[in-house]
Amino acid sequence: MKLLPSLLFSMFFLHFYFYYSASINFDYFMLAETWPKSFCKKNQCIPNVPLEFTVHGLWPKNNTRPHTYECSTDPNLVDDMDTKLNKVWPSLTGNNKKFWNQEWKRHGTCSKMSSVNYFNHAIVLYEKNNIKDILKKPLTPGGAAALTPGGAANSADIQMLIKSVTGFEPQLDCEKNSADLLEVRLCFDTDLSNPTYISCPSHLVCPRRINLPL
């Protein structure tokens, strides 16, 4: 009989979890990747930030309805995270686990996934295409790389180049009042068991000419 209260609690928790998950609705996922050198121009960063795009977040998004945030007050973030996260999703300001907790609490709890699945899917999506490698591709056959660290390019050309690889429109985000490319964002449908690109909403923030600072 001592097991009865525990069993009832477990049944209640599962019922609540599935009911609550079913009540969360969103239209697509957005994977935001940050160029560290742009971010660190206006933020206090750790030494030797990577010269690679790194994950900022994986965000459930809505097309017309307000976006949902912090869908649970219980972070429920497991300690045994994939060590690959340290490379692909580092904190540029110092504390990786704190950064992951913040992103999980604000966005991951609205993803209808466990924390393990949420972060593992982010790694898979990140590795699906390397943004830095895409930007190295020439705009014309036999031409020079479109955009390399320390270089500049037309934002429309970069938009088109990324679309030529993924098949869909990305979002480019620049620092406020700056031509520095801060983020590239890629959008996916809600079924991450078989990730499919979709076009991101229009986001006209970057100027005509953009930089990838060193």
XYZ file of C-alpha atoms in Angstrom, residues 134-207:
74
model
C 28.532 27.798 -47.067
C 29.840 31.363 -46.970
C 33.145 30.164 -48.435
C 31.362 29.081 -51.598
C 31.779 31.370 -54.637
C 28.836 33.368 -55.892
C 29.826 32.496 -59.463
C 31.627 29.387 -60.788
C 35.352 29.757 -60.319
C 34.947 32.953 -58.311
C 36.312 33.893 -54.907
C 34.701 32.888 -51.616
C 31.540 34.900 -50.988
C 32.301 35.901 -47.397
C 35.250 34.940 -45.201
C 36.297 36.277 -41.771
C 37.499 39.834 -42.208
C 35.612 40.230 -45.479
C 32.450 41.935 -46.692
C 29.658 41.086 -49.119
C 26.211 42.159 -50.246
C 23.593 40.838 -47.825
C 21.295 39.860 -50.714
C 24.077 37.707 -52.193
C 24.625 35.933 -48.873
C 20.901 35.365 -48.497
C 20.811 33.871 -51.994
C 23.910 31.734 -51.384
C 22.484 30.125 -48.250
C 19.184 29.548 -50.038
C 21.041 27.815 -52.885
C 22.240 25.200 -50.365
C 19.182 24.763 -48.124
C 16.520 25.529 -50.727
C 14.822 28.047 -48.435
C 15.193 31.622 -47.206
C 17.333 32.157 -44.104
C 17.259 35.162 -41.814
C 20.278 37.421 -41.463
C 20.586 39.507 -38.319
C 23.083 42.331 -37.823
C 24.151 44.311 -34.796
C 22.015 47.411 -34.249
C 23.307 50.352 -36.300
C 26.078 48.151 -37.660
C 26.983 46.234 -40.804
C 28.457 43.361 -38.775
C 26.683 40.063 -39.410
C 25.612 38.846 -35.971
C 23.484 35.795 -36.719
C 22.312 33.474 -39.444
C 18.985 31.810 -38.675
C 17.615 28.708 -40.365
C 14.032 27.513 -40.055
C 12.634 23.983 -39.908
C 9.218 22.402 -39.694
C 8.064 21.027 -36.363
C 8.946 17.377 -37.032
C 12.600 17.247 -36.035
C 12.712 13.458 -36.353
C 13.097 14.172 -40.076
C 14.315 17.800 -40.244
C 13.015 19.732 -43.235
C 14.015 23.288 -44.061
C 11.333 25.918 -44.537
C 11.699 29.612 -45.358
C 12.146 31.951 -42.422
C 9.951 35.058 -42.169
C 11.318 38.215 -43.762
C 13.663 40.059 -41.406
C 15.129 43.230 -42.926
C 17.702 44.267 -40.331
C 21.038 44.113 -42.137
C 22.204 46.880 -44.478
